[in-house]
Amino acid sequence: MEAYQEEYLSNVREMLSYTARVKPAGRPFEEYFAQMEKNRRSAAEKAERNMEILREELFPTLDQLFEIGAEQRKALEDFAGQLLKSPEELDVGLSCQIHRALLSLARLEKDRAGIIRELYWLGIGWNYISNRLVGQELSQQQAYVSQMRLCFTEAAAYLKYYDEIEDSQTRGYVLRCRANMSLGAFKSQSTKIRMVKKTLQIMQDEEFRKKDPMLPWDAFLYATHQQMAASLSHAKEQDMTPQDVTDVMESVYVVFQRQIQEAAKKQMMLPARTLFRLYAVEYRCGLDTLTGLLTKMEELIDMADTADFSAEGMYALISLPAFYCQYLSDYPELIPKRREYIDGLYRKILAYVDSFPEEAENENLFLYLRQLAVTFVETETSVSYGKFLQRLLMRFLPDVYIHSRIVGRTAAALSGMILEEENQYFDDIEWIRAIREPDAKKQAVMKYAMECGLFHDTGKINFVQLYVRTGRQWLEEEYEMAKLHAEIGAAHLAARPSTCRFAEAARGHHSWYDGAHGYPDSYKRLECPARQMVDVIALADWLENRTDAVRHYVGEGKGLTEALEEALAQEGKRFSPLLTARLRDKKATEKIRQLFDEGRREACRILYEEESGKGLFHAL
């Protein structure tokens, strides 16, 4: 690789350390806070330097691909590979940009081997991106899954020219793309199973094997069996035929027998992942009851080693509980008898995540936590969903947590000022209208505003990589993906009793007052009883973003005075004129300035106490 590429990778790795949580390590708060601020500045400097590298080095090179030599092309391929390499996955988005450019070059040069290779790696990149939406609605995943599948399908189509392809590596890419066509979500589980079955037939075809005996056919075949075996683990679709179930069962037993042999050689127990797949198939085939399956899952979870931070350890302690909760969500009548177990399960998971060594963190950890956030079952005795989300923000997205607290405090202050002048301002919300005593109403509204602020950005948990692991300004597709945080956050909040009141604030805080712009389309302001509170959160969020958080993502930030002037210029368009009128009040703007000045320190104090084991959340 070239020097600028090495520097870029180094900068991203350094940024990961700067944006990670800071542990008190016995230091007084002032030292802890100083370290937080130093890390924040360092991260901004690294991001700025990375953008210089991209503008001055990489992007001009991509614009002049025809003119560069073979050595530079190889350096680009190696750079893209390092950006994508697991478990770090330092910059998947940029890796895709490079592979997209190399694919265009290969097409123009009619380089078939190059086309196939770049389609494979671009497809892998899109797969990593679409995995960030695992567990979400298919409509939210579709654009990314489709891009991935188009890449793999085009490369797999070269199977008809298999005899003409001369090198084993390119043939291997074609076969792997054929197998990878079945990655990602499908509208029909049966469609996926039939696709994998066809791949299994190809991998077992003696004619293909004879044409290139040097390829690792048995490894390809086993990987495809693993893909088939996963098809029933958490499938909710009921369109599978008896033959589909039989096909999956056959693969499960192939994987099961292989795992038995490997475990025997190492004198180890079978991994939870393999056993769960076997148990899930037995349940779907009628060989076991759902109660029996849940009991077996509990046994696997209970046997898991809480000091095992490997991929298998994470699966057993986070992903398996996510599947467990999914079954309970589908059959809620089974929840009452398992309330005590669910309560202990969440505490165990949070303790495991808190003890996770930072050097061992990788995409699997975030993937499994996203799964659990989607399937989380809230009971009267369990950790509440709201507290669970707050713990995840504090642990993995401390800057988002700090931003959310500032937004909540600002929204509460604005709401209090409004009620002093207009006691019925929020009375479209039924439960607020029912509060008759003015002081009690004011306190309730301010608490509600604070909580709406705390939860308005929890959808960002699904995009940890964008907010923590991207050491540069976002690419266009990353902006589009980030927009999903509003819809996803709202859906998750609305589905749980402890957070349902905050769902509309999460959904609508990026919508415009006049409806002309913003997102998502599902938020209809005039149909939302909580619209006045959503307006407050939208203004507080925008002001804090314009003065601070936005700098990291888009490379620009403004002073509060300039941001206030800009907000007034959008009065009646982006923001409610009933709110922007308050921005002309010196008392109100001074209060906002004070909250912004003190808000970061206050939020960091809470993080400090939490990391020191003295916080309110630590005892959960």
Short mmCIF file of C-alpha atoms in Angstrom, two decimals, residues 63-523:
data_model
loop_
_atom_site.label_atom_id
_atom_site.label_comp_id
_atom_site.label_asym_id
_atom_site.label_seq_id
_atom_site.Cartn_x
_atom_site.Cartn_y
_atom_site.Cartn_z
CA ASP A 63 -10.67 9.86 -11.08
CA GLN A 64 -7.54 8.90 -13.04
CA LEU A 65 -7.66 5.11 -12.86
CA PHE A 66 -6.87 4.77 -16.57
CA GLU A 67 -3.58 6.54 -16.05
CA ILE A 68 -2.22 4.67 -13.05
CA GLY A 69 -0.01 1.61 -13.29
CA ALA A 70 -0.50 -1.97 -12.15
CA GLU A 71 1.38 -1.33 -8.91
CA GLN A 72 -0.96 1.49 -7.90
CA ARG A 73 -4.01 -0.58 -8.80
CA LYS A 74 -2.72 -3.39 -6.60
CA ALA A 75 -2.18 -0.90 -3.78
CA LEU A 76 -5.80 0.25 -4.15
CA GLU A 77 -7.04 -3.34 -3.98
CA ASP A 78 -4.95 -3.99 -0.87
CA PHE A 79 -6.18 -0.75 0.72
CA ALA A 80 -9.82 -1.65 0.03
CA GLY A 81 -9.18 -5.10 1.48
CA GLN A 82 -7.76 -3.69 4.71
CA LEU A 83 -10.70 -1.30 5.05
CA LEU A 84 -13.09 -4.24 4.76
CA LYS A 85 -11.11 -6.88 6.63
CA SER A 86 -12.82 -8.57 9.59
CA PRO A 87 -13.02 -8.21 12.50
CA GLU A 88 -11.99 -4.55 12.36
CA GLU A 89 -14.05 -3.49 9.31
CA LEU A 90 -12.39 -0.10 9.51
CA ASP A 91 -14.30 1.60 6.68
CA VAL A 92 -16.73 -0.56 4.72
CA GLY A 93 -18.25 2.41 2.89
CA LEU A 94 -14.93 3.63 1.51
CA SER A 95 -13.95 0.08 0.56
CA CYS A 96 -17.13 -0.16 -1.51
CA GLN A 97 -16.29 3.14 -3.23
CA ILE A 98 -12.90 1.81 -4.27
CA HIS A 99 -14.25 -1.53 -5.48
CA ARG A 100 -17.01 0.28 -7.40
CA ALA A 101 -14.37 2.34 -9.21
CA LEU A 102 -12.25 -0.74 -9.93
CA LEU A 103 -15.33 -2.55 -11.24
CA SER A 104 -16.05 0.30 -13.66
CA LEU A 105 -12.46 0.14 -14.87
CA ALA A 106 -12.66 -3.64 -15.34
CA ARG A 107 -15.85 -3.24 -17.39
CA LEU A 108 -14.28 -0.63 -19.66
CA GLU A 109 -11.22 -2.81 -20.16
CA LYS A 110 -13.42 -5.89 -20.69
CA ASP A 111 -11.42 -7.70 -18.06
CA ARG A 112 -13.69 -10.62 -17.17
CA ALA A 113 -11.59 -11.84 -14.24
CA GLY A 114 -11.45 -8.29 -12.87
CA ILE A 115 -15.22 -7.85 -13.24
CA ILE A 116 -15.92 -11.07 -11.34
CA ARG A 117 -13.42 -10.29 -8.60
CA GLU A 118 -14.71 -6.76 -8.04
CA LEU A 119 -18.35 -7.90 -8.09
CA TYR A 120 -17.50 -10.40 -5.37
CA TRP A 121 -15.80 -7.87 -3.11
CA LEU A 122 -18.40 -5.19 -3.74
CA GLY A 123 -21.08 -7.73 -2.88
CA ILE A 124 -19.25 -8.58 0.34
CA GLY A 125 -19.17 -4.89 1.22
CA TRP A 126 -22.90 -4.51 0.63
CA ASN A 127 -23.45 -7.61 2.75
CA TYR A 128 -21.63 -5.99 5.67
CA ILE A 129 -23.74 -2.86 5.19
CA SER A 130 -27.04 -4.75 4.99
CA ASN A 131 -26.11 -6.74 8.11
CA ARG A 132 -26.44 -3.51 10.06
CA LEU A 133 -30.17 -3.75 9.43
CA VAL A 134 -30.59 -7.36 10.53
CA GLY A 135 -33.91 -7.76 12.32
CA GLN A 136 -35.46 -4.64 10.77
CA GLU A 137 -38.40 -4.59 8.40
CA LEU A 138 -37.60 -5.97 4.95
CA SER A 139 -38.57 -2.64 3.38
CA GLN A 140 -35.75 -0.97 5.34
CA GLN A 141 -33.22 -3.59 4.28
CA GLN A 142 -34.34 -3.98 0.69
CA ALA A 143 -32.23 -1.32 -1.02
CA TYR A 144 -28.99 -2.63 0.52
CA VAL A 145 -29.79 -6.33 0.18
CA SER A 146 -30.74 -5.77 -3.46
CA GLN A 147 -27.42 -4.08 -4.21
CA MET A 148 -25.58 -7.00 -2.60
CA ARG A 149 -27.62 -9.63 -4.44
CA LEU A 150 -27.21 -7.88 -7.80
CA CYS A 151 -23.43 -8.06 -7.43
CA PHE A 152 -23.41 -11.73 -6.50
CA THR A 153 -26.00 -12.67 -9.11
CA GLU A 154 -24.10 -11.00 -11.96
CA ALA A 155 -20.86 -12.73 -10.98
CA ALA A 156 -22.63 -16.08 -10.51
CA ALA A 157 -24.05 -15.78 -14.03
CA TYR A 158 -20.54 -16.48 -15.33
CA LEU A 159 -21.13 -20.13 -14.41
CA LYS A 160 -22.28 -20.60 -18.00
CA TYR A 161 -18.79 -19.53 -19.11
CA TYR A 162 -17.12 -21.71 -16.48
CA ASP A 163 -15.15 -23.73 -19.07
CA GLU A 164 -13.74 -20.55 -20.60
CA ILE A 165 -12.40 -19.21 -17.29
CA GLU A 166 -8.78 -20.26 -17.05
CA ASP A 167 -7.69 -19.46 -13.49
CA SER A 168 -8.90 -21.22 -10.34
CA GLN A 169 -9.18 -18.02 -8.33
CA THR A 170 -11.77 -16.53 -10.70
CA ARG A 171 -13.70 -19.80 -10.81
CA GLY A 172 -13.68 -19.77 -7.02
CA TYR A 173 -15.12 -16.25 -6.99
CA VAL A 174 -17.93 -17.36 -9.32
CA LEU A 175 -18.84 -20.30 -7.07
CA ARG A 176 -18.69 -18.21 -3.90
CA CYS A 177 -20.92 -15.59 -5.51
CA ARG A 178 -23.39 -18.33 -6.41
CA ALA A 179 -23.52 -19.35 -2.73
CA ASN A 180 -23.71 -15.73 -1.54
CA MET A 181 -26.81 -15.02 -3.63
CA SER A 182 -28.79 -16.48 -0.71
CA LEU A 183 -27.38 -14.07 1.88
CA GLY A 184 -29.64 -11.44 3.40
CA ALA A 185 -33.36 -11.25 4.03
CA PHE A 186 -35.97 -12.72 1.67
CA LYS A 187 -39.69 -12.12 1.44
CA SER A 188 -40.08 -15.88 1.37
CA GLN A 189 -37.92 -18.25 3.40
CA SER A 190 -38.85 -21.00 0.95
CA THR A 191 -37.27 -19.00 -1.88
CA LYS A 192 -34.01 -18.78 0.04
CA ILE A 193 -34.00 -22.50 0.83
CA ARG A 194 -34.52 -23.45 -2.81
CA MET A 195 -31.70 -21.12 -3.84
CA VAL A 196 -29.31 -22.69 -1.34
CA LYS A 197 -30.40 -26.17 -2.46
CA LYS A 198 -29.44 -25.31 -6.04
CA THR A 199 -26.02 -24.15 -4.82
CA LEU A 200 -25.57 -27.43 -2.94
CA GLN A 201 -26.28 -29.31 -6.15
CA ILE A 202 -23.63 -27.30 -7.97
CA MET A 203 -21.06 -27.86 -5.20
CA GLN A 204 -21.69 -31.61 -5.39
CA ASP A 205 -21.69 -31.81 -9.21
CA GLU A 206 -18.83 -34.06 -10.28
CA GLU A 207 -18.58 -32.34 -13.66
CA PHE A 208 -17.79 -29.02 -12.03
CA ARG A 209 -15.36 -30.66 -9.63
CA LYS A 210 -13.46 -32.42 -12.41
CA LYS A 211 -12.97 -29.16 -14.28
CA ASP A 212 -10.98 -27.67 -11.44
CA PRO A 213 -10.01 -30.21 -8.76
CA MET A 214 -7.69 -27.67 -7.09
CA LEU A 215 -10.59 -25.66 -5.68
CA PRO A 216 -11.55 -26.30 -2.01
CA TRP A 217 -14.82 -27.99 -2.97
CA ASP A 218 -15.43 -29.64 0.39
CA ALA A 219 -14.97 -26.30 2.18
CA PHE A 220 -17.40 -24.63 -0.24
CA LEU A 221 -19.90 -27.44 0.27
CA TYR A 222 -19.70 -27.32 4.06
CA ALA A 223 -20.08 -23.52 4.10
CA THR A 224 -23.21 -23.90 1.97
CA HIS A 225 -24.59 -26.52 4.38
CA GLN A 226 -23.99 -24.03 7.19
CA GLN A 227 -25.95 -21.43 5.25
CA MET A 228 -28.84 -23.86 4.80
CA ALA A 229 -28.70 -24.93 8.45
CA ALA A 230 -29.22 -21.33 9.57
CA SER A 231 -32.47 -21.03 7.62
CA LEU A 232 -34.70 -22.31 10.41
CA SER A 233 -33.01 -20.84 13.46
CA HIS A 234 -35.28 -17.83 13.65
CA ALA A 235 -37.52 -18.11 10.60
CA LYS A 236 -41.03 -16.78 11.19
CA GLU A 237 -42.36 -17.38 7.69
CA GLN A 238 -44.90 -20.15 7.31
CA ASP A 239 -44.52 -20.67 3.54
CA MET A 240 -42.00 -23.50 3.82
CA THR A 241 -43.00 -26.82 2.37
CA PRO A 242 -42.27 -30.19 4.02
CA GLN A 243 -39.50 -30.63 1.44
CA ASP A 244 -37.97 -27.31 2.49
CA VAL A 245 -37.85 -28.45 6.10
CA THR A 246 -36.35 -31.79 5.04
CA ASP A 247 -33.65 -30.03 3.02
CA VAL A 248 -32.75 -27.82 5.96
CA MET A 249 -32.69 -30.80 8.33
CA GLU A 250 -30.26 -32.65 6.08
CA SER A 251 -27.84 -29.72 6.19
CA VAL A 252 -28.27 -29.34 9.94
CA TYR A 253 -27.21 -32.93 10.47
CA VAL A 254 -24.21 -32.53 8.14
CA VAL A 255 -23.07 -29.53 10.18
CA PHE A 256 -23.95 -31.29 13.43
CA GLN A 257 -21.88 -34.37 12.63
CA ARG A 258 -18.91 -32.25 11.54
CA GLN A 259 -19.09 -30.23 14.74
CA ILE A 260 -19.28 -33.43 16.82
CA GLN A 261 -16.07 -34.67 15.22
CA GLU A 262 -14.27 -31.35 15.69
CA ALA A 263 -15.42 -31.05 19.30
CA ALA A 264 -14.28 -34.61 20.05
CA LYS A 265 -10.79 -33.88 18.66
CA LYS A 266 -10.50 -30.80 20.86
CA GLN A 267 -12.25 -32.49 23.79
CA MET A 268 -14.75 -29.64 23.89
CA MET A 269 -18.52 -29.35 24.05
CA LEU A 270 -20.52 -28.62 20.92
CA PRO A 271 -20.98 -24.87 20.36
CA ALA A 272 -24.33 -23.34 21.27
CA ARG A 273 -24.84 -22.17 17.69
CA THR A 274 -24.81 -25.73 16.33
CA LEU A 275 -27.00 -27.15 19.08
CA PHE A 276 -29.56 -24.38 18.69
CA ARG A 277 -29.86 -25.00 14.96
CA LEU A 278 -30.48 -28.68 15.66
CA TYR A 279 -33.06 -27.92 18.37
CA ALA A 280 -34.82 -25.35 16.13
CA VAL A 281 -35.16 -27.86 13.30
CA GLU A 282 -36.48 -30.52 15.69
CA TYR A 283 -39.10 -28.04 16.87
CA ARG A 284 -40.11 -27.01 13.35
CA CYS A 285 -40.36 -30.67 12.33
CA GLY A 286 -42.69 -31.46 15.23
CA LEU A 287 -40.13 -33.50 17.13
CA ASP A 288 -40.24 -31.11 20.08
CA THR A 289 -42.61 -28.56 21.61
CA LEU A 290 -41.91 -24.85 21.84
CA THR A 291 -41.67 -25.20 25.62
CA GLY A 292 -39.08 -27.93 25.11
CA LEU A 293 -37.12 -25.74 22.70
CA LEU A 294 -37.16 -22.78 25.11
CA THR A 295 -35.99 -24.99 27.96
CA LYS A 296 -33.08 -26.26 25.87
CA MET A 297 -32.20 -22.70 24.90
CA GLU A 298 -32.16 -21.69 28.56
CA GLU A 299 -29.78 -24.55 29.30
CA LEU A 300 -27.43 -23.41 26.53
CA ILE A 301 -27.51 -19.81 27.76
CA ASP A 302 -26.94 -20.84 31.36
CA MET A 303 -23.94 -22.97 30.41
CA ALA A 304 -22.31 -20.14 28.47
CA ASP A 305 -19.05 -18.81 29.87
CA THR A 306 -19.40 -15.13 30.78
CA ALA A 307 -15.62 -14.75 30.37
CA ASP A 308 -15.72 -16.04 26.78
CA PHE A 309 -15.49 -13.03 24.45
CA SER A 310 -15.06 -15.06 21.27
CA ALA A 311 -17.64 -15.14 18.48
CA GLU A 312 -19.17 -18.29 20.00
CA GLY A 313 -19.29 -16.69 23.45
CA MET A 314 -21.06 -13.62 22.09
CA TYR A 315 -23.50 -15.82 20.20
CA ALA A 316 -24.42 -17.84 23.28
CA LEU A 317 -24.79 -14.85 25.61
CA ILE A 318 -26.39 -12.25 23.31
CA SER A 319 -27.61 -13.68 20.00
CA LEU A 320 -29.20 -16.82 21.47
CA PRO A 321 -31.16 -14.73 24.02
CA ALA A 322 -32.31 -12.57 21.08
CA PHE A 323 -33.78 -15.67 19.38
CA TYR A 324 -35.25 -16.74 22.72
CA CYS A 325 -37.02 -13.39 23.03
CA GLN A 326 -38.24 -13.65 19.45
CA TYR A 327 -40.06 -16.89 20.24
CA LEU A 328 -41.58 -15.30 23.35
CA SER A 329 -42.69 -12.28 21.30
CA ASP A 330 -44.44 -14.59 18.87
CA TYR A 331 -46.09 -16.54 21.72
CA PRO A 332 -46.58 -14.01 24.57
CA GLU A 333 -48.73 -16.43 26.57
CA LEU A 334 -45.46 -18.17 27.51
CA ILE A 335 -43.94 -15.03 29.04
CA PRO A 336 -45.54 -15.01 32.54
CA LYS A 337 -43.85 -18.25 33.62
CA ARG A 338 -40.48 -16.96 32.42
CA ARG A 339 -40.50 -13.44 33.88
CA GLU A 340 -37.91 -14.21 36.52
CA TYR A 341 -35.64 -15.86 33.98
CA ILE A 342 -35.95 -12.93 31.55
CA ASP A 343 -35.09 -10.47 34.33
CA GLY A 344 -31.92 -12.36 35.23
CA LEU A 345 -31.05 -12.84 31.57
CA TYR A 346 -30.92 -9.10 30.82
CA ARG A 347 -28.81 -8.40 33.89
CA LYS A 348 -26.41 -11.13 32.84
CA ILE A 349 -26.14 -9.73 29.31
CA LEU A 350 -25.54 -6.16 30.48
CA ALA A 351 -22.86 -7.32 32.91
CA TYR A 352 -21.23 -9.32 30.11
CA VAL A 353 -21.24 -6.33 27.75
CA ASP A 354 -19.86 -4.02 30.44
CA SER A 355 -16.98 -6.43 31.11
CA PHE A 356 -16.18 -6.89 27.43
CA PRO A 357 -12.53 -6.01 26.70
CA GLU A 358 -12.31 -3.17 24.20
CA GLU A 359 -9.59 -4.87 22.17
CA ALA A 360 -11.92 -7.83 21.54
CA GLU A 361 -14.89 -5.78 20.29
CA ASN A 362 -15.91 -6.38 16.69
CA GLU A 363 -18.88 -6.35 14.36
CA ASN A 364 -20.37 -9.51 15.87
CA LEU A 365 -20.87 -7.79 19.22
CA PHE A 366 -22.79 -4.92 17.61
CA LEU A 367 -24.73 -7.30 15.36
CA TYR A 368 -25.92 -9.43 18.26
CA LEU A 369 -26.84 -6.42 20.40
CA ARG A 370 -28.88 -5.01 17.52
CA GLN A 371 -30.69 -8.34 17.30
CA LEU A 372 -31.51 -8.20 21.00
CA ALA A 373 -32.68 -4.59 20.75
CA VAL A 374 -35.17 -5.72 18.09
CA THR A 375 -36.57 -8.76 19.94
CA PHE A 376 -36.33 -7.42 23.53
CA VAL A 377 -39.24 -8.64 25.68
CA GLU A 378 -40.17 -6.21 28.44
CA THR A 379 -41.97 -7.48 31.53
CA GLU A 380 -43.13 -5.86 34.78
CA THR A 381 -40.07 -7.18 36.61
CA SER A 382 -37.36 -7.05 33.94
CA VAL A 383 -34.91 -4.32 33.16
CA SER A 384 -36.99 -1.80 31.24
CA TYR A 385 -36.37 -1.34 27.55
CA GLY A 386 -35.63 2.31 28.14
CA LYS A 387 -32.89 1.56 30.65
CA PHE A 388 -31.49 -1.12 28.37
CA LEU A 389 -31.22 1.36 25.50
CA GLN A 390 -29.65 4.01 27.72
CA ARG A 391 -27.03 1.53 28.88
CA LEU A 392 -26.17 0.68 25.27
CA LEU A 393 -25.84 4.37 24.39
CA MET A 394 -23.61 5.02 27.38
CA ARG A 395 -21.47 1.99 26.59
CA PHE A 396 -21.09 2.23 22.81
CA LEU A 397 -22.21 5.73 21.76
CA PRO A 398 -21.22 8.07 24.59
CA ASP A 399 -21.27 11.12 22.31
CA VAL A 400 -24.84 10.32 21.24
CA TYR A 401 -25.77 9.92 24.91
CA ILE A 402 -24.22 13.29 25.73
CA HIS A 403 -26.04 14.90 22.79
CA SER A 404 -29.33 13.33 23.87
CA ARG A 405 -29.04 14.60 27.44
CA ILE A 406 -28.35 18.13 26.22
CA VAL A 407 -31.35 17.93 23.89
CA GLY A 408 -33.52 16.64 26.73
CA ARG A 409 -32.43 19.36 29.15
CA THR A 410 -32.95 22.05 26.51
CA ALA A 411 -36.37 20.67 25.56
CA ALA A 412 -37.40 20.58 29.21
CA ALA A 413 -36.34 24.20 29.74
CA LEU A 414 -38.19 25.37 26.61
CA SER A 415 -41.29 23.45 27.62
CA GLY A 416 -41.23 25.00 31.08
CA MET A 417 -40.98 28.51 29.62
CA ILE A 418 -43.86 27.82 27.25
CA LEU A 419 -46.15 26.55 30.02
CA GLU A 420 -45.53 29.66 32.09
CA GLU A 421 -47.25 31.63 29.33
CA GLU A 422 -49.64 29.04 27.90
CA ASN A 423 -50.70 26.29 30.31
CA GLN A 424 -52.63 24.37 27.63
CA TYR A 425 -49.86 24.28 25.01
CA PHE A 426 -49.34 20.50 25.20
CA ASP A 427 -52.97 19.55 25.90
CA ASP A 428 -53.37 17.68 22.62
CA ILE A 429 -51.61 14.89 24.54
CA GLU A 430 -54.41 13.21 26.46
CA TRP A 431 -52.50 12.23 29.59
CA ILE A 432 -51.08 15.76 29.93
CA ARG A 433 -54.51 17.33 29.44
CA ALA A 434 -55.79 15.23 32.34
CA ILE A 435 -53.38 16.94 34.77
CA ARG A 436 -55.28 19.92 36.24
CA GLU A 437 -52.87 21.41 38.77
CA PRO A 438 -50.50 23.84 36.91
CA ASP A 439 -47.30 23.04 38.82
CA ALA A 440 -47.90 19.30 38.55
CA LYS A 441 -48.53 19.67 34.81
CA LYS A 442 -45.36 21.70 34.36
CA GLN A 443 -43.26 19.12 36.17
CA ALA A 444 -44.83 16.28 34.18
CA VAL A 445 -44.28 18.04 30.86
CA MET A 446 -40.68 18.93 31.66
CA LYS A 447 -39.98 15.32 32.68
CA TYR A 448 -41.63 14.11 29.48
CA ALA A 449 -39.54 16.54 27.40
CA MET A 450 -36.37 15.37 29.11
CA GLU A 451 -37.19 11.72 28.40
CA CYS A 452 -38.16 12.42 24.78
CA GLY A 453 -34.76 14.05 24.38
CA LEU A 454 -32.99 11.10 25.97
CA PHE A 455 -34.68 8.60 23.66
CA HIS A 456 -35.06 10.53 20.40
CA ASP A 457 -31.80 9.18 18.94
CA THR A 458 -31.80 5.60 20.27
CA GLY A 459 -32.27 4.32 16.71
CA LYS A 460 -28.60 5.20 16.19
CA ILE A 461 -27.71 2.07 18.18
CA ASN A 462 -28.38 0.19 14.94
CA PHE A 463 -25.68 2.22 13.19
CA VAL A 464 -22.80 2.20 15.65
CA GLN A 465 -20.30 2.01 12.79
CA LEU A 466 -21.52 5.24 11.21
CA TYR A 467 -21.38 7.24 14.42
CA VAL A 468 -18.24 5.73 15.95
CA ARG A 469 -16.23 3.85 13.35
CA THR A 470 -16.28 6.25 10.37
CA GLY A 471 -13.24 8.52 10.48
CA ARG A 472 -14.44 10.91 7.79
CA GLN A 473 -17.53 12.69 6.46
CA TRP A 474 -20.30 10.39 5.31
CA LEU A 475 -20.85 9.19 1.76
CA GLU A 476 -24.24 9.68 0.13
CA GLU A 477 -25.48 6.12 0.84
CA GLU A 478 -24.36 6.49 4.45
CA TYR A 479 -26.48 9.62 4.82
CA GLU A 480 -29.45 7.67 3.48
CA MET A 481 -28.84 4.78 5.85
CA ALA A 482 -28.45 7.13 8.83
CA LYS A 483 -31.92 8.54 8.12
CA LEU A 484 -33.38 5.16 9.06
CA HIS A 485 -32.51 5.78 12.70
CA ALA A 486 -35.69 7.84 13.15
CA GLU A 487 -38.08 5.16 11.86
CA ILE A 488 -36.26 2.27 13.49
CA GLY A 489 -35.95 4.02 16.83
CA ALA A 490 -39.65 4.90 16.81
CA ALA A 491 -40.71 1.35 15.98
CA HIS A 492 -38.66 -0.12 18.81
CA LEU A 493 -39.82 2.46 21.35
CA ALA A 494 -43.48 2.12 20.37
CA ALA A 495 -43.43 -1.66 20.91
CA ARG A 496 -42.57 -1.46 24.65
CA PRO A 497 -44.67 -0.03 27.50
CA SER A 498 -41.81 1.84 29.16
CA THR A 499 -40.90 3.76 26.00
CA CYS A 500 -44.03 4.01 23.86
CA ARG A 501 -44.65 7.64 24.89
CA PHE A 502 -41.35 8.69 23.31
CA ALA A 503 -41.84 7.00 19.93
CA GLU A 504 -43.20 10.02 18.07
CA ALA A 505 -40.32 12.22 19.23
CA ALA A 506 -37.94 9.65 17.75
CA ARG A 507 -39.94 9.41 14.54
CA GLY A 508 -40.55 13.09 13.90
CA HIS A 509 -37.51 15.00 15.15
CA HIS A 510 -36.10 15.37 11.62
CA SER A 511 -39.40 16.35 10.00
CA TRP A 512 -40.15 19.94 9.02
CA TYR A 513 -42.97 21.97 10.51
CA ASP A 514 -44.47 22.66 7.07
CA GLY A 515 -43.96 19.07 5.89
CA ALA A 516 -41.99 20.20 2.82
CA HIS A 517 -38.78 18.39 3.77
CA GLY A 518 -37.30 16.08 6.33
CA TYR A 519 -37.85 12.43 7.07
CA PRO A 520 -39.37 9.88 7.51
CA ASP A 521 -42.48 10.08 5.33
CA SER A 522 -44.42 8.06 7.92
CA TYR A 523 -44.47 11.04 10.31
#
